[in-house]
XYZ file of C-alpha atoms in Angstrom:
674
model
C -50.344 86.924 171.086
C -52.635 89.781 171.895
C -55.479 89.193 174.365
C -58.800 90.986 174.415
C -61.043 91.677 177.304
C -64.394 89.916 176.938
C -67.302 92.095 175.926
C -69.937 92.167 178.640
C -72.462 94.389 176.865
C -73.111 96.019 173.506
C -75.186 98.739 175.125
C -73.458 102.056 175.638
C -73.235 103.370 179.201
C -76.208 105.700 178.752
C -78.368 103.134 176.997
C -77.455 100.429 179.498
C -78.469 102.664 182.382
C -81.729 103.611 180.662
C -82.730 100.002 179.864
C -81.239 97.960 182.670
C -81.315 100.187 185.720
C -83.390 103.355 185.465
C -86.824 101.797 185.691
C -85.773 99.731 188.706
C -84.583 102.644 190.882
C -87.901 103.469 192.581
C -88.821 100.782 195.126
C -92.391 101.758 195.993
C -94.915 100.248 193.596
C -98.504 101.433 193.109
C -101.425 99.153 193.892
C -102.673 97.056 191.041
C -106.234 98.453 191.395
C -104.946 101.847 190.211
C -103.711 100.327 186.962
C -106.167 97.551 186.091
C -109.808 97.237 187.175
C -111.254 94.002 188.477
C -112.789 93.397 185.025
C -109.435 93.884 183.337
C -109.885 97.434 182.011
C -106.603 99.335 181.711
C -106.692 102.616 183.628
C -104.856 104.815 181.156
C -105.113 107.991 183.205
C -103.234 106.315 186.081
C -100.440 105.376 183.658
C -100.227 108.633 181.712
C -100.079 110.492 185.014
C -96.439 109.385 185.317
C -95.368 110.782 181.987
C -92.908 113.673 182.412
C -92.340 116.440 179.942
C -89.261 118.610 179.709
C -89.274 122.152 180.971
C -88.248 123.446 177.576
C -91.392 122.415 175.752
C -94.523 120.854 177.172
C -94.987 118.476 174.221
C -91.377 117.179 174.419
C -91.231 114.070 176.594
C -88.530 113.755 179.214
C -87.759 110.129 178.499
C -85.344 109.619 181.354
C -87.700 110.797 184.023
C -90.701 109.076 182.403
C -88.886 105.715 182.406
C -87.874 106.219 186.059
C -91.480 107.021 187.082
C -93.103 104.290 184.957
C -90.717 101.604 186.233
C -92.801 100.788 189.372
C -95.962 100.567 187.212
C -94.242 98.040 185.012
C -93.147 95.999 188.010
C -96.700 95.920 189.385
C -98.076 94.778 186.022
C -95.362 92.124 185.730
C -96.147 90.652 189.145
C -99.857 90.726 188.315
C -99.389 88.755 185.068
C -97.183 86.219 186.807
C -100.074 85.536 189.201
C -102.367 84.496 186.345
C -102.682 81.113 184.702
C -102.741 80.909 180.906
C -106.490 80.249 180.972
C -107.119 83.215 183.269
C -105.075 85.466 181.025
C -106.798 84.273 177.855
C -110.270 84.627 179.430
C -109.475 88.109 180.752
C -107.607 89.611 177.769
C -107.908 87.338 174.750
C -110.835 89.392 173.387
C -108.759 92.608 173.533
C -105.976 91.209 171.401
C -108.269 90.453 168.407
C -107.576 93.885 166.956
C -103.951 92.788 166.326
C -105.161 89.880 164.105
C -102.904 87.537 166.134
C -104.318 86.703 169.535
C -102.331 83.479 169.697
C -99.070 85.380 169.585
C -99.936 87.406 172.671
C -100.871 84.286 174.605
C -97.434 82.874 173.603
C -95.806 86.082 174.922
C -97.624 85.628 178.203
C -96.386 82.055 178.481
C -92.826 83.192 177.731
C -93.047 85.711 180.570
C -94.197 82.976 182.922
C -91.273 80.790 181.839
C -88.801 83.411 183.123
C -86.369 82.369 180.350
C -84.615 85.511 179.169
C -84.057 84.363 175.586
C -87.697 83.388 175.143
C -88.835 86.683 176.623
C -86.573 88.669 174.309
C -87.857 86.664 171.296
C -91.433 87.293 172.399
C -90.798 91.028 172.719
C -89.450 91.161 169.167
C -92.527 89.370 167.856
C -94.817 91.533 169.993
C -93.362 94.816 168.688
C -93.558 93.623 165.088
C -97.197 92.576 165.431
C -98.104 95.745 167.333
C -96.524 97.919 164.649
C -98.533 96.158 161.904
C -101.781 96.503 163.829
C -101.148 100.195 164.557
C -100.540 100.683 160.857
C -103.957 99.145 160.179
C -105.485 101.638 162.610
C -103.594 104.438 160.850
C -105.293 103.534 157.540
C -108.693 104.014 159.128
C -108.257 107.770 158.706
C -104.913 108.311 156.891
C -102.847 107.423 153.825
C -99.139 106.746 153.343
C -98.469 104.929 156.600
C -94.994 105.851 157.964
C -92.350 103.152 157.443
C -90.591 103.792 160.773
C -92.350 102.841 164.030
C -91.188 106.036 165.727
C -92.867 108.110 162.997
C -96.007 105.987 163.216
C -96.262 106.466 166.986
C -95.782 110.217 166.538
C -98.484 110.508 163.841
C -101.527 112.678 164.337
C -103.720 109.889 162.932
C -102.987 107.508 165.830
C -103.231 110.353 168.358
C -106.717 111.092 166.976
C -107.820 107.468 167.581
C -106.056 106.670 170.882
C -105.285 110.070 172.356
C -101.909 111.836 172.494
C -101.106 110.817 176.074
C -101.625 107.134 175.241
C -99.318 107.410 172.246
C -96.722 109.155 174.455
C -96.722 106.110 176.744
C -95.864 103.870 173.806
C -93.180 106.324 172.697
C -91.430 105.922 176.037
C -91.010 102.195 175.346
C -90.589 102.081 171.583
C -90.576 105.414 169.878
C -87.203 107.177 170.002
C -83.449 106.577 170.363
C -83.767 108.694 173.524
C -86.389 106.326 174.980
C -86.059 102.718 176.072
C -86.150 101.962 172.345
C -86.792 98.278 173.053
C -87.745 97.317 169.522
C -84.579 98.671 167.908
C -81.978 97.460 170.398
C -83.426 93.928 170.080
C -84.059 93.817 166.341
C -80.624 95.277 165.601
C -78.897 92.745 167.844
C -77.557 95.072 170.548
C -79.262 93.665 173.660
C -78.130 90.370 175.239
C -80.944 88.179 176.624
C -80.722 89.188 180.315
C -80.434 92.903 179.584
C -84.134 93.568 178.921
C -86.094 93.501 182.206
C -89.071 91.113 181.715
C -91.364 93.716 183.251
C -91.185 95.744 180.045
C -92.544 92.851 178.015
C -95.333 92.456 180.557
C -96.128 96.151 180.360
C -96.305 96.179 176.573
C -98.539 93.109 176.701
C -101.024 94.927 178.927
C -100.790 98.155 176.934
C -101.624 96.293 173.745
C -104.786 94.914 175.415
C -105.548 98.431 176.586
C -105.287 99.763 173.022
C -107.842 97.164 171.978
C -110.184 98.444 174.692
C -109.849 101.980 173.398
C -110.334 100.884 169.789
C -113.613 99.184 170.581
C -115.106 102.605 171.259
C -113.366 104.260 168.327
C -114.826 102.056 165.605
C -118.602 102.782 165.767
C -118.227 106.577 165.207
C -116.485 105.733 161.966
C -119.226 103.260 160.967
C -116.911 100.308 161.375
C -117.665 97.045 163.140
C -114.142 95.664 162.847
C -110.609 96.781 161.951
C -109.576 96.000 158.383
C -106.221 94.200 158.275
C -103.835 94.446 155.310
C -102.810 91.117 153.768
C -99.435 89.714 154.714
C -96.459 90.063 152.420
C -95.809 86.816 150.543
C -92.251 85.535 150.111
C -92.378 84.562 146.443
C -88.619 84.486 145.856
C -87.879 81.096 147.432
C -86.919 79.285 144.250
C -84.549 82.064 143.231
C -82.874 81.901 146.642
C -82.411 78.127 146.455
C -78.626 78.318 146.219
C -77.605 76.333 149.319
C -78.197 72.628 149.966
C -81.050 71.932 152.346
C -80.126 72.238 156.005
C -80.129 68.817 157.663
C -79.013 67.546 161.054
C -75.384 67.467 159.950
C -75.470 71.131 158.949
C -77.059 72.064 162.247
C -74.281 70.151 164.074
C -71.697 72.109 162.035
C -73.351 75.367 163.055
C -73.535 74.338 166.722
C -69.880 73.521 166.652
C -68.926 76.819 164.996
C -70.822 79.144 167.332
C -68.411 78.293 170.147
C -65.321 78.771 167.940
C -66.069 81.637 165.604
C -65.094 85.252 166.262
C -68.366 86.149 164.538
C -70.246 85.371 167.782
C -70.067 87.324 171.027
C -70.178 85.102 174.118
C -73.016 87.108 175.644
C -75.126 86.402 172.534
C -74.602 82.626 172.563
C -78.094 81.934 174.042
C -79.695 83.495 170.968
C -77.676 81.285 168.615
C -78.398 78.125 170.531
C -82.119 78.879 170.743
C -82.248 79.728 167.003
C -80.754 76.381 166.046
C -83.036 74.582 168.469
C -85.998 76.371 166.938
C -85.003 75.195 163.481
C -84.749 71.593 164.684
C -88.223 71.954 166.232
C -89.642 73.326 162.981
C -90.225 76.793 164.480
C -88.853 78.432 161.376
C -90.041 82.011 162.021
C -88.543 81.926 165.560
C -85.264 80.643 164.117
C -84.972 83.519 161.647
C -86.157 86.181 164.106
C -83.380 85.151 166.479
C -80.705 84.768 163.796
C -81.108 87.966 161.792
C -80.233 90.336 164.666
C -77.253 88.114 165.436
C -76.057 88.211 161.822
C -76.226 91.956 162.120
C -74.363 91.843 165.447
C -71.683 89.546 164.019
C -71.235 91.706 160.910
C -70.995 94.795 163.128
C -68.308 93.071 165.189
C -66.382 92.099 162.018
C -66.953 95.630 160.619
C -65.402 97.210 163.745
C -62.405 94.872 163.472
C -61.541 95.365 159.824
C -62.171 99.115 160.003
C -60.451 99.522 163.403
C -63.379 101.302 165.062
C -64.247 99.295 168.149
C -66.500 102.093 169.477
C -69.047 101.326 166.753
C -69.863 98.032 168.439
C -71.998 99.827 171.079
C -75.491 101.210 170.600
C -75.563 104.750 169.338
C -76.963 107.666 171.205
C -79.733 109.872 169.889
C -77.140 112.055 168.177
C -75.358 109.218 166.338
C -76.477 106.686 163.767
C -76.700 103.062 164.870
C -74.223 100.813 163.117
C -76.752 98.640 161.328
C -76.828 96.494 158.196
C -77.033 99.662 156.126
C -73.757 101.012 157.503
C -71.871 97.729 157.635
C -72.707 96.840 154.038
C -72.109 100.333 152.612
C -69.184 101.174 150.300
C -67.917 104.062 152.468
C -67.690 104.827 156.179
C -69.279 107.943 157.614
C -65.882 109.700 157.299
C -65.775 108.805 153.536
C -63.051 106.207 153.998
C -63.602 102.972 152.099
C -65.382 100.347 154.142
C -63.056 97.322 154.500
C -65.868 94.888 155.251
C -66.919 94.194 151.626
C -63.416 93.159 150.442
C -62.956 91.182 153.632
C -66.143 89.188 152.976
C -65.770 88.953 149.228
C -68.323 89.686 146.483
C -70.358 86.443 146.688
C -71.168 86.834 150.416
C -71.852 90.519 149.942
C -74.248 89.759 147.080
C -76.079 87.158 149.174
C -76.524 89.682 151.960
C -77.734 92.410 149.617
C -80.158 89.987 147.934
C -81.606 88.842 151.265
C -81.786 92.216 152.986
C -81.657 95.245 150.698
C -82.650 94.932 147.039
C -86.184 96.236 146.487
C -87.192 93.201 144.399
C -85.717 90.740 146.882
C -87.342 89.375 150.066
C -85.939 92.242 152.211
C -86.422 89.724 155.000
C -85.415 91.701 158.058
C -87.612 94.666 157.075
C -90.673 92.590 156.422
C -90.211 90.534 159.596
C -89.474 93.374 161.972
C -92.412 95.442 160.687
C -94.868 92.579 161.186
C -95.561 92.051 157.473
C -95.100 88.274 157.378
C -97.427 85.564 158.632
C -95.282 83.877 161.280
C -97.547 80.815 161.402
C -96.804 80.111 157.676
C -93.146 81.024 157.555
C -91.422 78.846 154.912
C -88.790 76.323 155.896
C -86.852 77.166 152.692
C -86.260 80.718 153.866
C -85.138 79.559 157.316
C -82.807 77.051 155.664
C -81.301 79.831 153.569
C -80.643 82.033 156.637
C -79.136 79.179 158.603
C -76.818 78.330 155.651
C -75.755 81.957 155.412
C -75.089 81.946 159.151
C -72.857 78.875 158.673
C -70.955 80.701 155.911
C -70.335 83.737 158.104
C -69.412 81.637 161.127
C -66.927 79.699 159.046
C -65.507 82.888 157.511
C -64.640 84.240 160.948
C -63.747 80.911 162.571
C -60.450 80.735 164.400
C -60.117 77.029 163.565
C -61.554 77.095 160.019
C -58.339 76.179 158.225
C -58.705 72.827 156.522
C -62.303 72.337 157.625
C -63.595 72.676 154.052
C -62.083 69.355 153.036
C -62.932 67.525 156.274
C -66.711 68.061 156.285
C -68.774 67.228 153.204
C -71.807 69.228 154.344
C -69.781 72.358 155.038
C -67.897 71.998 151.744
C -71.177 71.960 149.812
C -72.428 75.069 151.555
C -69.203 76.989 151.038
C -68.864 75.947 147.394
C -72.428 77.104 146.790
C -71.470 80.493 148.081
C -68.464 80.900 145.830
C -70.553 80.671 142.656
C -73.321 82.995 143.814
C -74.525 85.759 141.505
C -77.068 88.354 142.587
C -80.656 87.444 141.812
C -82.374 90.648 142.897
C -80.095 93.466 141.845
C -81.418 95.174 138.689
C -78.551 93.595 136.738
C -79.499 90.152 137.995
C -83.162 90.795 137.171
C -82.216 91.911 133.666
C -80.196 88.746 133.070
C -83.271 86.706 134.030
C -85.469 88.745 131.700
C -83.077 88.189 128.824
C -83.020 84.458 129.439
C -86.822 84.451 129.321
C -86.642 86.362 126.022
C -84.318 83.718 124.636
C -86.574 80.894 125.762
C -89.594 82.586 124.213
C -87.869 83.321 120.896
C -86.604 79.776 120.686
C -90.241 78.588 120.651
C -90.941 80.423 117.436
C -89.799 77.398 115.509
C -92.917 75.639 116.783
C -95.252 78.195 115.258
C -97.754 76.224 113.125
C -98.318 77.159 109.502
C -101.287 76.245 107.251
C -100.859 74.297 104.063
C -101.492 77.031 101.482
C -103.124 76.013 98.266
C -101.871 79.102 96.490
C -98.662 81.122 96.405
C -100.256 84.536 96.163
C -99.152 85.419 99.648
C -95.463 84.688 99.990
C -93.005 86.149 102.514
C -92.323 89.740 101.630
C -95.039 90.108 99.038
C -96.552 93.041 100.853
C -93.243 94.850 101.094
C -91.922 95.210 97.535
C -90.968 91.549 97.291
C -87.635 90.142 98.457
C -85.892 93.464 98.011
C -87.065 94.783 101.367
C -85.921 91.604 103.096
C -82.572 91.758 101.375
C -82.021 95.315 102.541
C -83.077 94.467 106.097
C -80.950 91.332 105.987
C -77.873 93.310 105.005
C -78.557 95.820 107.760
C -78.904 93.110 110.393
C -75.752 91.398 109.174
C -73.853 94.636 109.626
C -75.400 95.278 113.023
C -74.468 91.784 114.275
C -70.919 92.445 113.176
C -70.908 95.781 115.029
C -72.314 94.153 118.148
C -69.680 91.441 118.069
C -66.975 94.105 117.751
C -68.484 96.002 120.719
C -68.566 92.815 122.669
C -64.860 92.112 122.301
C -64.061 94.902 124.711
C -65.538 92.898 127.594
C -65.474 89.323 126.330
C -62.140 87.515 126.088
C -62.953 84.901 123.473
C -62.599 85.639 119.769
C -66.073 85.721 118.276
C -66.831 85.489 114.569
C -69.723 87.635 113.453
C -70.592 85.467 110.487
C -71.294 82.385 112.577
C -73.774 84.306 114.670
C -75.810 85.777 111.829
C -78.546 83.196 112.235
C -81.054 84.055 114.939
C -80.635 80.615 116.531
C -76.910 81.186 116.898
C -77.455 84.637 118.316
C -79.787 83.179 121.001
C -77.188 80.512 121.842
C -74.560 83.266 122.158
C -76.823 85.272 124.490
C -77.235 82.287 126.819
C -73.474 81.789 126.866
C -72.857 85.456 127.673
C -75.432 85.566 130.435
C -73.763 82.673 132.226
C -70.829 84.867 133.198
C -70.572 86.703 136.534
C -71.192 90.449 136.719
C -70.405 92.441 139.828
C -73.484 94.242 141.101
C -72.103 96.000 144.168
C -72.317 99.780 144.414
C -73.378 100.568 140.867
C -73.378 104.251 139.968
C -76.546 106.180 139.224
C -75.856 106.270 135.445
C -75.274 102.497 135.381
C -78.584 101.893 137.156
C -80.344 104.281 134.752
C -78.971 102.348 131.749
C -79.960 99.001 133.287
C -83.459 100.357 133.985
C -83.882 101.272 130.282
C -82.521 97.914 129.164
C -84.986 96.142 131.500
C -87.909 98.040 130.017
C -86.723 97.139 126.518
C -86.353 93.440 127.472
C -89.848 93.463 128.953
C -91.327 94.840 125.708
C -89.348 92.367 123.600
C -90.745 89.487 125.665
C -94.284 90.851 125.277
C -93.897 91.080 121.463
C -92.501 87.559 121.336
C -95.322 86.056 123.368
C -98.003 88.061 121.495
C -96.758 86.810 118.136
C -96.442 83.207 119.356
C -99.880 83.145 120.958
C -101.484 85.050 118.099
C -100.050 82.648 115.493
C -101.294 79.603 117.404
C -104.764 81.107 117.851
C -105.050 82.189 114.203
C -103.920 78.762 112.996
C -106.674 77.078 114.993
C -109.189 79.507 113.468
C -107.727 78.807 110.002
C -108.224 75.094 110.418
C -111.764 75.560 111.709
C -112.402 77.951 108.762
C -113.770 80.561 111.139
C -111.633 83.484 109.757
C -113.276 86.071 107.617
C -111.591 87.118 104.344
C -109.876 90.152 105.830
C -108.720 88.150 108.822
C -107.222 85.516 106.523
C -105.245 88.154 104.657
C -104.071 89.651 107.908
C -103.005 86.194 109.166
C -100.989 85.644 106.034
C -99.316 89.016 106.516
C -98.427 87.859 110.059
C -96.821 84.699 108.654
C -94.890 86.869 106.174
C -93.434 88.769 109.100
C -92.671 85.939 111.537
C -89.240 84.884 110.257
C -88.147 88.450 109.712
C -89.272 89.616 113.170
C -87.623 86.609 114.718
C -84.319 87.824 113.350
C -85.071 91.418 114.499
C -85.965 90.529 118.087
C -83.162 88.033 118.373
C -80.884 90.880 117.323
C -82.471 93.257 119.841
C -82.055 90.703 122.645
C -78.384 90.342 121.674
C -78.043 94.124 121.602
C -79.487 94.449 125.131
C -77.104 91.698 126.322
C -74.087 93.399 124.782
C -75.049 96.741 126.331
C -75.515 95.033 129.716
C -72.011 93.601 129.497
C -70.658 97.046 128.593
C -72.702 98.915 131.193
C -69.832 99.469 133.650
C -67.936 101.492 131.000
C -70.551 104.179 131.454
C -68.697 105.334 134.533
C -65.865 106.557 132.313
C -68.044 108.450 129.873
C -68.380 112.221 129.708
C -71.815 113.612 130.505
C -72.435 114.490 126.849
C -71.656 110.924 125.782
C -73.947 109.589 128.449
C -76.726 111.879 127.298
C -76.445 110.701 123.671
C -76.283 107.094 124.725
C -79.359 107.347 126.946
C -81.187 109.091 124.151
C -80.350 106.221 121.815
C -81.603 103.637 124.302
C -84.825 105.593 124.826
C -85.415 105.624 121.068
C -85.041 101.795 121.008
C -87.430 101.547 123.963
C -89.938 103.612 122.040
C -89.587 101.205 119.096
C -90.247 98.150 121.260
C -93.258 99.896 122.892
C -94.685 100.662 119.430
C -94.099 97.045 118.342
C -96.072 95.821 121.327
C -98.975 97.865 120.005
C -98.556 96.928 116.368
C -98.326 93.160 117.082
C -101.220 93.088 119.548
C -104.281 90.988 118.588
C -106.517 94.024 118.229
C -104.070 95.960 115.977
C -102.180 93.524 113.669
C -100.289 96.320 111.923
C -97.824 94.112 110.145
C -97.078 96.470 107.176
C -96.446 99.338 109.560
C -94.123 97.201 111.678
C -91.886 96.636 108.677
C -91.542 100.391 108.059
C -90.935 101.106 111.736
C -88.355 98.336 111.955
C -86.429 99.638 108.942
C -86.114 103.080 110.607
C -84.978 101.436 113.854
C -82.332 99.350 112.110
C -80.944 102.382 110.335
C -80.826 104.292 113.656
C -78.918 101.443 115.305
C -76.554 101.191 112.352
C -75.736 104.913 112.544
C -75.155 104.777 116.298
C -72.761 101.808 116.157
C -70.997 103.219 113.085
C -70.201 106.394 115.055
C -69.065 104.291 118.019
C -66.862 102.071 115.840
C -65.324 105.062 114.066
C -64.560 106.695 117.447
C -62.823 103.509 118.674
C -60.816 103.216 115.459
C -59.685 106.846 115.641
C -58.592 106.397 119.242
C -56.625 103.281 118.289
C -54.752 105.090 115.481
């Protein structure tokens, strides 16, 4: 059996030297009085004096030499902070952290430094950099728009240089702003640095620098007629119910995870302290800390698995400035950077991949790591449900890579429940998953139309269809819809295995039941092509308009009925109300049909990959025409329009257009078959 040498670091030789050694080379340390005044003012000139620029260009920082020269400054600051009590620190600097909107966090960072526990210090540094980035973004918006997404771009912005000064921003760039710098934020948040590898003096230095920025900002606000810094509201995690796929994490589940971290190949031994502290944080109800510690380790574990299945062990180390880091984006991608197929997705399986994409990547999902690492979440109000979800996902990945996992599924009830929940997972936040949810809401709304109240009419002058040439118009439309349902069922057979009879689904209620049945099936959402996403986008817009029409008609009918009973409708309003009632049953059939059409096209969407560009163009044009119809119907059925006669005419044109499209499609299929 092959043996592998233990991994002692995930930092490349150059990065390890930069972070772990370079700043410790110089022994002589400057006096504290040169860096901080007796009153606690940061002497920025004494710090920026040690910045070093390259010979090639004066504005280009020499990060290596700057780190070497700033190292003794950091050591002096670290020893100074260790000499303070928590009260002394809060009294001296608490005021200067108010600009970050989280003074308590920086006091916690100070206490972590005093604890000398490497894992706590690393956790504190991750929280510090996230909070600092958010606060700097708030400063950016004082004078700029479109705040950069990446911290390195934010630190290099002219807007922040205008407020704080270029030399001050250059100091921050040495610690945080470039792959060529110490890059402390990235090597921690991406899971590269083990707990002892970040010298605590760098956390101390960033703590003092943050207070120093607050001191500068105090003088920068009055010239801009500001008395305080405006802070953007935190991002709210509103997707908790949709993510509720796993059973709640209890003590038994935590025990399972604690057992796995010592057995699973997913975990590097040097990273074990992070895992242990994360699980301890969950047990102590420190849910934000738990997730902040776990997410980088999930990335580290996936990177390790990625390098194994793709046979590229060199990708386990941090990248240099000339090479991309191997992050979530790379490990979850379809292809490697050499265009070979990434073997990680098939090794994990679709359900786990979809959970990861939902949690981390999809724009309508929580994008948890992005929001956390950029300081966009309120750590004091972090939801237990999200932490539970991340811990359960960690258990799944630990189990997937566990050397002793065989047979464990049946031995542990808690683990079996978590794993079985994973196997049935379907994406919630991919556009396809969102469309399925929209369609289900359409079905639920249309099913309520049977509850629409009707007045007891004392006369039969206004009967269904009387405004549209009597029953003839309805008969024509009914025949059209019957034919369209038949065509849709035929189109559906290509992706649905069961034999479906078109006649039994002619009734709107049966169509809605069929839609629910079809939506229950699993659809793969990974790596959809551009044309598939374009089709899904159009279908989503159509579904949204259909839902609006349904709710408008339902709400309008209820409101008008109440007015009818109270006899508050004028003569013209009564006639318009009766025309609405004429249209209700007919439009119920139409929009049930449209919802079925959208469902069928969703199930057929992957076939677009095999279509010629001309076919795609015609198909997209057809969908856009249907979208235009639904948008017009939103207008016609709105309370301030009530254009019921016009809606009949518009609907007839739409039905004919759909009939012609599906007739051409059916003829093409028949010709190919013969």
